[in-house]
PDB file of C-alpha atoms in Angstrom:
ATOM      1  CA  UNK V 783      65.942 161.938 163.863  1.00  0.00           C
ATOM      2  CA  UNK V 784      65.735 159.461 165.665  1.00  0.00           C
ATOM      3  CA  UNK V 785      68.026 156.573 165.013  1.00  0.00           C
ATOM      4  CA  UNK V 786      66.306 153.010 165.070  1.00  0.00           C
ATOM      5  CA  UNK V 787      68.395 149.796 166.092  1.00  0.00           C
ATOM      6  CA  UNK V 788      67.772 147.488 162.837  1.00  0.00           C
ATOM      7  CA  UNK V 789      68.550 144.024 163.581  1.00  0.00           C
ATOM      8  CA  UNK V 790      67.685 140.613 162.804  1.00  0.00           C
ATOM      9  CA  UNK V 791      66.823 137.625 160.680  1.00  0.00           C
ATOM     10  CA  UNK V 792      65.050 135.060 162.789  1.00  0.00           C
ATOM     11  CA  UNK V 793      63.601 131.599 160.902  1.00  0.00           C
ATOM     12  CA  UNK V 794      62.119 128.417 162.156  1.00  0.00           C
ATOM     13  CA  UNK V 795      61.232 125.630 160.094  1.00  0.00           C
ATOM     14  CA  UNK V 796      59.193 122.317 160.839  1.00  0.00           C
ATOM     15  CA  UNK V 797      60.231 119.406 158.702  1.00  0.00           C
ATOM     16  CA  UNK V 798      59.555 115.863 159.725  1.00  0.00           C
ATOM     17  CA  UNK V 799      59.182 116.148 163.106  1.00  0.00           C
ATOM     18  CA  UNK V 800      62.731 118.011 163.237  1.00  0.00           C
ATOM     19  CA  UNK V 801      62.037 122.071 164.413  1.00  0.00           C
ATOM     20  CA  UNK V 802      64.935 124.436 163.592  1.00  0.00           C
ATOM     21  CA  UNK V 803      65.216 128.095 164.218  1.00  0.00           C
ATOM     22  CA  UNK V 804      68.141 129.880 162.938  1.00  0.00           C
ATOM     23  CA  UNK V 805      69.452 133.543 163.831  1.00  0.00           C
ATOM     24  CA  UNK V 806      72.047 136.149 162.640  1.00  0.00           C
ATOM     25  CA  UNK V 807      74.095 138.085 164.463  1.00  0.00           C
ATOM     26  CA  UNK V 808      74.091 141.437 163.116  1.00  0.00           C
ATOM     27  CA  UNK V 809      72.528 144.527 165.179  1.00  0.00           C
ATOM     28  CA  UNK V 810      73.302 148.165 163.259  1.00  0.00           C
ATOM     29  CA  UNK V 811      72.418 151.093 164.253  1.00  0.00           C
ATOM     30  CA  UNK V 812      71.874 153.606 161.193  1.00  0.00           C
ATOM     31  CA  UNK V 813      74.096 152.781 158.869  1.00  0.00           C
ATOM     32  CA  UNK V 814      76.739 151.450 161.152  1.00  0.00           C
ATOM     33  CA  UNK V 815      77.093 147.895 162.582  1.00  0.00           C
ATOM     34  CA  UNK V 816      77.105 147.378 166.094  1.00  0.00           C
ATOM     35  CA  UNK V 817      78.130 143.928 166.648  1.00  0.00           C
ATOM     36  CA  UNK V 818      78.058 141.104 163.832  1.00  0.00           C
ATOM     37  CA  UNK V 819      77.983 138.364 166.417  1.00  0.00           C
ATOM     38  CA  UNK V 820      74.339 138.820 168.860  1.00  0.00           C
ATOM     39  CA  UNK V 821      73.522 135.953 170.155  1.00  0.00           C
ATOM     40  CA  UNK V 822      69.271 136.394 169.313  1.00  0.00           C
ATOM     41  CA  UNK V 823      68.282 132.808 170.607  1.00  0.00           C
ATOM     42  CA  UNK V 824      67.339 131.386 173.845  1.00  0.00           C
ATOM     43  CA  UNK V 825      66.520 127.476 174.468  1.00  0.00           C
ATOM     44  CA  UNK V 826      63.874 127.427 177.500  1.00  0.00           C
ATOM     45  CA  UNK V 827      62.074 125.427 179.532  1.00  0.00           C
ATOM     46  CA  UNK V 828      64.465 122.409 179.921  1.00  0.00           C
ATOM     47  CA  UNK V 829      66.136 123.225 176.320  1.00  0.00           C
ATOM     48  CA  UNK V 830      62.122 121.767 175.249  1.00  0.00           C
ATOM     49  CA  UNK V 831      61.266 125.740 173.989  1.00  0.00           C
ATOM     50  CA  UNK V 832      63.382 127.374 171.310  1.00  0.00           C
ATOM     51  CA  UNK V 833      62.975 131.811 170.859  1.00  0.00           C
ATOM     52  CA  UNK V 834      64.265 134.182 169.085  1.00  0.00           C
ATOM     53  CA  UNK V 835      64.083 138.164 169.300  1.00  0.00           C
ATOM     54  CA  UNK V 836      63.684 140.711 166.998  1.00  0.00           C
ATOM     55  CA  UNK V 837      64.061 144.827 168.223  1.00  0.00           C
ATOM     56  CA  UNK V 838      65.589 146.116 171.488  1.00  0.00           C
ATOM     57  CA  UNK V 839      67.301 143.168 173.164  1.00  0.00           C
ATOM     58  CA  UNK V 840      67.009 145.166 176.363  1.00  0.00           C
ATOM     59  CA  UNK V 841      62.963 144.708 175.612  1.00  0.00           C
ATOM     60  CA  UNK V 842      64.187 140.989 174.082  1.00  0.00           C
ATOM     61  CA  UNK V 843      65.895 140.046 177.733  1.00  0.00           C
ATOM     62  CA  UNK V 844      62.961 141.123 179.336  1.00  0.00           C
ATOM     63  CA  UNK V 845      60.015 139.355 177.410  1.00  0.00           C
ATOM     64  CA  UNK V 846      62.689 136.325 177.583  1.00  0.00           C
ATOM     65  CA  UNK V 847      62.773 137.061 181.784  1.00  0.00           C
ATOM     66  CA  UNK V 848      58.662 136.618 181.266  1.00  0.00           C
ATOM     67  CA  UNK V 849      58.145 134.539 178.749  1.00  0.00           C
ATOM     68  CA  UNK V 850      60.348 131.724 180.694  1.00  0.00           C
ATOM     69  CA  UNK V 851      57.875 132.509 183.702  1.00  0.00           C
ATOM     70  CA  UNK V 852      54.941 131.763 181.721  1.00  0.00           C
ATOM     71  CA  UNK V 853      56.303 128.699 181.067  1.00  0.00           C
ATOM     72  CA  UNK V 854      57.070 127.387 183.863  1.00  0.00           C
ATOM     73  CA  UNK V 855      53.369 128.770 185.060  1.00  0.00           C
ATOM     74  CA  UNK V 856      51.883 126.789 182.645  1.00  0.00           C
ATOM     75  CA  UNK V 857      54.035 123.202 183.071  1.00  0.00           C
ATOM     76  CA  UNK V 858      55.604 123.963 179.423  1.00  0.00           C
ATOM     77  CA  UNK V 859      52.202 124.099 177.886  1.00  0.00           C
ATOM     78  CA  UNK V 860      53.962 126.696 174.495  1.00  0.00           C
ATOM     79  CA  UNK V 861      50.661 127.965 173.371  1.00  0.00           C
ATOM     80  CA  UNK V 862      49.471 128.886 176.362  1.00  0.00           C
ATOM     81  CA  UNK V 863      51.995 130.589 177.784  1.00  0.00           C
ATOM     82  CA  UNK V 864      52.317 132.679 175.086  1.00  0.00           C
ATOM     83  CA  UNK V 865      48.520 133.278 174.822  1.00  0.00           C
ATOM     84  CA  UNK V 866      49.489 134.812 178.863  1.00  0.00           C
ATOM     85  CA  UNK V 867      52.552 136.369 177.576  1.00  0.00           C
ATOM     86  CA  UNK V 868      50.598 138.531 174.968  1.00  0.00           C
ATOM     87  CA  UNK V 869      48.188 139.880 177.199  1.00  0.00           C
ATOM     88  CA  UNK V 870      50.238 140.608 179.853  1.00  0.00           C
ATOM     89  CA  UNK V 871      52.744 142.676 177.178  1.00  0.00           C
ATOM     90  CA  UNK V 872      49.044 144.130 175.631  1.00  0.00           C
ATOM     91  CA  UNK V 873      47.959 145.396 178.621  1.00  0.00           C
ATOM     92  CA  UNK V 874      50.907 146.240 181.328  1.00  0.00           C
ATOM     93  CA  UNK V 875      51.887 149.688 181.456  1.00  0.00           C
ATOM     94  CA  UNK V 876      55.714 148.857 181.054  1.00  0.00           C
ATOM     95  CA  UNK V 877      55.972 145.759 178.996  1.00  0.00           C
ATOM     96  CA  UNK V 878      53.104 147.358 176.082  1.00  0.00           C
ATOM     97  CA  UNK V 879      56.433 150.219 175.690  1.00  0.00           C
ATOM     98  CA  UNK V 880      58.685 147.464 175.064  1.00  0.00           C
ATOM     99  CA  UNK V 881      59.639 147.258 171.443  1.00  0.00           C
ATOM    100  CA  UNK V 882      60.714 143.731 169.845  1.00  0.00           C
ATOM    101  CA  UNK V 883      59.266 140.472 168.459  1.00  0.00           C
ATOM    102  CA  UNK V 884      59.533 137.067 169.383  1.00  0.00           C
ATOM    103  CA  UNK V 885      59.456 134.120 167.433  1.00  0.00           C
ATOM    104  CA  UNK V 886      59.306 130.815 169.538  1.00  0.00           C
ATOM    105  CA  UNK V 887      58.828 126.964 168.600  1.00  0.00           C
ATOM    106  CA  UNK V 888      58.806 123.302 170.631  1.00  0.00           C
ATOM    107  CA  UNK V 889      58.590 120.009 169.091  1.00  0.00           C
ATOM    108  CA  UNK V 890      54.733 120.491 168.070  1.00  0.00           C
ATOM    109  CA  UNK V 891      54.054 124.719 167.730  1.00  0.00           C
ATOM    110  CA  UNK V 892      55.100 127.587 166.423  1.00  0.00           C
ATOM    111  CA  UNK V 893      54.352 131.123 167.533  1.00  0.00           C
ATOM    112  CA  UNK V 894      55.092 134.369 166.534  1.00  0.00           C
ATOM    113  CA  UNK V 895      54.274 136.561 169.137  1.00  0.00           C
ATOM    114  CA  UNK V 896      54.049 141.122 169.397  1.00  0.00           C
ATOM    115  CA  UNK V 897      53.201 143.543 171.803  1.00  0.00           C
ATOM    116  CA  UNK V 898      49.984 144.811 170.201  1.00  0.00           C
ATOM    117  CA  UNK V 899      48.517 141.266 171.824  1.00  0.00           C
ATOM    118  CA  UNK V 900      49.236 139.897 167.880  1.00  0.00           C
ATOM    119  CA  UNK V 901      50.080 135.678 168.787  1.00  0.00           C
ATOM    120  CA  UNK V 902      50.099 133.944 165.120  1.00  0.00           C
ATOM    121  CA  UNK V 903      50.545 130.627 164.439  1.00  0.00           C
ATOM    122  CA  UNK V 904      52.118 129.769 160.885  1.00  0.00           C
ATOM    123  CA  UNK V 905      50.502 127.224 158.626  1.00  0.00           C
ATOM    124  CA  UNK V 906      53.446 125.871 156.743  1.00  0.00           C
ATOM    125  CA  UNK V 907      55.763 124.921 159.590  1.00  0.00           C
ATOM    126  CA  UNK V 908      57.804 127.940 158.668  1.00  0.00           C
ATOM    127  CA  UNK V 909      57.855 131.386 159.766  1.00  0.00           C
ATOM    128  CA  UNK V 910      60.124 134.574 160.202  1.00  0.00           C
ATOM    129  CA  UNK V 911      61.286 138.042 161.884  1.00  0.00           C
ATOM    130  CA  UNK V 912      62.906 140.849 161.617  1.00  0.00           C
ATOM    131  CA  UNK V 913      64.623 142.707 159.404  1.00  0.00           C
ATOM    132  CA  UNK V 914      65.687 139.609 156.703  1.00  0.00           C
ATOM    133  CA  UNK V 915      62.866 138.010 157.564  1.00  0.00           C
ATOM    134  CA  UNK V 916      60.566 138.118 154.937  1.00  0.00           C
ATOM    135  CA  UNK V 917      63.664 137.188 152.901  1.00  0.00           C
ATOM    136  CA  UNK V 918      64.595 133.905 154.894  1.00  0.00           C
ATOM    137  CA  UNK V 919      60.506 133.024 155.155  1.00  0.00           C
ATOM    138  CA  UNK V 920      60.453 133.224 151.122  1.00  0.00           C
ATOM    139  CA  UNK V 921      63.349 131.562 150.243  1.00  0.00           C
ATOM    140  CA  UNK V 922      62.322 128.541 153.078  1.00  0.00           C
ATOM    141  CA  UNK V 923      58.835 127.923 151.680  1.00  0.00           C
ATOM    142  CA  UNK V 924      60.711 128.623 148.077  1.00  0.00           C
ATOM    143  CA  UNK V 925      63.019 125.285 149.419  1.00  0.00           C
ATOM    144  CA  UNK V 926      60.260 123.405 151.224  1.00  0.00           C
ATOM    145  CA  UNK V 927      57.638 123.086 148.559  1.00  0.00           C
ATOM    146  CA  UNK V 928      60.235 122.348 145.767  1.00  0.00           C
ATOM    147  CA  UNK V 929      63.204 119.937 148.138  1.00  0.00           C
ATOM    148  CA  UNK V 930      63.255 117.627 149.741  1.00  0.00           C
ATOM    149  CA  UNK V 931      65.926 119.184 152.165  1.00  0.00           C
ATOM    150  CA  UNK V 932      65.902 118.670 155.643  1.00  0.00           C
ATOM    151  CA  UNK V 933      64.613 121.494 158.256  1.00  0.00           C
ATOM    152  CA  UNK V 934      68.380 122.241 158.733  1.00  0.00           C
ATOM    153  CA  UNK V 935      69.366 122.668 155.490  1.00  0.00           C
ATOM    154  CA  UNK V 936      66.635 124.537 154.167  1.00  0.00           C
ATOM    155  CA  UNK V 937      66.990 127.211 157.207  1.00  0.00           C
ATOM    156  CA  UNK V 938      70.483 126.985 156.384  1.00  0.00           C
ATOM    157  CA  UNK V 939      70.375 127.967 152.861  1.00  0.00           C
ATOM    158  CA  UNK V 940      67.448 130.549 153.697  1.00  0.00           C
ATOM    159  CA  UNK V 941      69.649 132.541 156.166  1.00  0.00           C
ATOM    160  CA  UNK V 942      72.073 132.574 153.220  1.00  0.00           C
ATOM    161  CA  UNK V 943      69.869 133.580 151.031  1.00  0.00           C
ATOM    162  CA  UNK V 944      68.412 137.009 153.911  1.00  0.00           C
ATOM    163  CA  UNK V 945      71.964 137.531 154.266  1.00  0.00           C
ATOM    164  CA  UNK V 946      73.434 138.007 150.756  1.00  0.00           C
ATOM    165  CA  UNK V 947      69.749 140.299 150.020  1.00  0.00           C
ATOM    166  CA  UNK V 948      69.487 142.084 153.109  1.00  0.00           C
ATOM    167  CA  UNK V 949      71.951 144.861 154.404  1.00  0.00           C
ATOM    168  CA  UNK V 950      70.487 144.584 158.002  1.00  0.00           C
ATOM    169  CA  UNK V 951      71.432 140.311 157.884  1.00  0.00           C
ATOM    170  CA  UNK V 952      74.972 138.789 158.050  1.00  0.00           C
ATOM    171  CA  UNK V 953      76.669 135.585 157.476  1.00  0.00           C
ATOM    172  CA  UNK V 954      77.478 134.963 161.601  1.00  0.00           C
ATOM    173  CA  UNK V 955      74.029 132.166 161.991  1.00  0.00           C
ATOM    174  CA  UNK V 956      73.519 130.275 165.087  1.00  0.00           C
ATOM    175  CA  UNK V 957      71.389 127.309 164.826  1.00  0.00           C
ATOM    176  CA  UNK V 958      69.027 125.326 167.699  1.00  0.00           C
ATOM    177  CA  UNK V 959      67.490 122.253 167.095  1.00  0.00           C
ATOM    178  CA  UNK V 960      64.205 120.067 168.521  1.00  0.00           C
ATOM    179  CA  UNK V 961      63.217 116.464 167.473  1.00  0.00           C
ATOM    180  CA  UNK V 962      60.165 115.122 168.713  1.00  0.00           C
ATOM    181  CA  UNK V 963      62.255 112.165 170.107  1.00  0.00           C
ATOM    182  CA  UNK V 964      65.011 114.718 171.864  1.00  0.00           C
ATOM    183  CA  UNK V 965      65.106 114.092 175.616  1.00  0.00           C
ATOM    184  CA  UNK V 966      64.316 116.613 177.789  1.00  0.00           C
ATOM    185  CA  UNK V 967      66.787 117.862 180.211  1.00  0.00           C
ATOM    186  CA  UNK V 968      66.886 117.541 183.423  1.00  0.00           C
ATOM    187  CA  UNK V 969      65.039 119.611 185.286  1.00  0.00           C
ATOM    188  CA  UNK V 970      66.501 123.138 186.784  1.00  0.00           C
ATOM    189  CA  UNK V 971      66.474 122.881 190.634  1.00  0.00           C
ATOM    190  CA  UNK V 972      64.028 124.947 192.351  1.00  0.00           C
ATOM    191  CA  UNK V 973      62.092 124.523 189.255  1.00  0.00           C
ATOM    192  CA  UNK V 974      58.360 122.483 189.685  1.00  0.00           C
TER     193      UNK V 974
END
């Protein structure tokens, strides 16, 4: 029987113009924790896009590379980049076997991208992926609706709740933030 690598809770929250993405660090194979401090978030396109992954790490790195190329090709246009990545992911013979999900966000948009060609834009400024994603999403949604906490505080509390409930999620959480007034990083040499 093939053991599945289970890993990850990735959550993104948007409130009052701030976008915060959070991911835990746990990677589990069967009943064993293989790693507790994996980094599952990346800043892309001059630090203006945050991407998180759930699933196979090697597959996710391949997708990050492809996604970053799409962002460069479409000058940071996130909606266009995710649609083009999803098309490639679904139709390319190599890509379609990759087992991962991407959660991506910039100051304006949030998307979940899957290998089935799905591009999902959440309605409420909150989205999640991974084994503990439903726990974090439920907690974040409740906090958005019933508190005045900021995006970072909501992400922190929701991830702590998920870590207490989901055995595939730990409390070694990394956060990345984007603000609409945040200056872009200097362009990377050789970038268009």
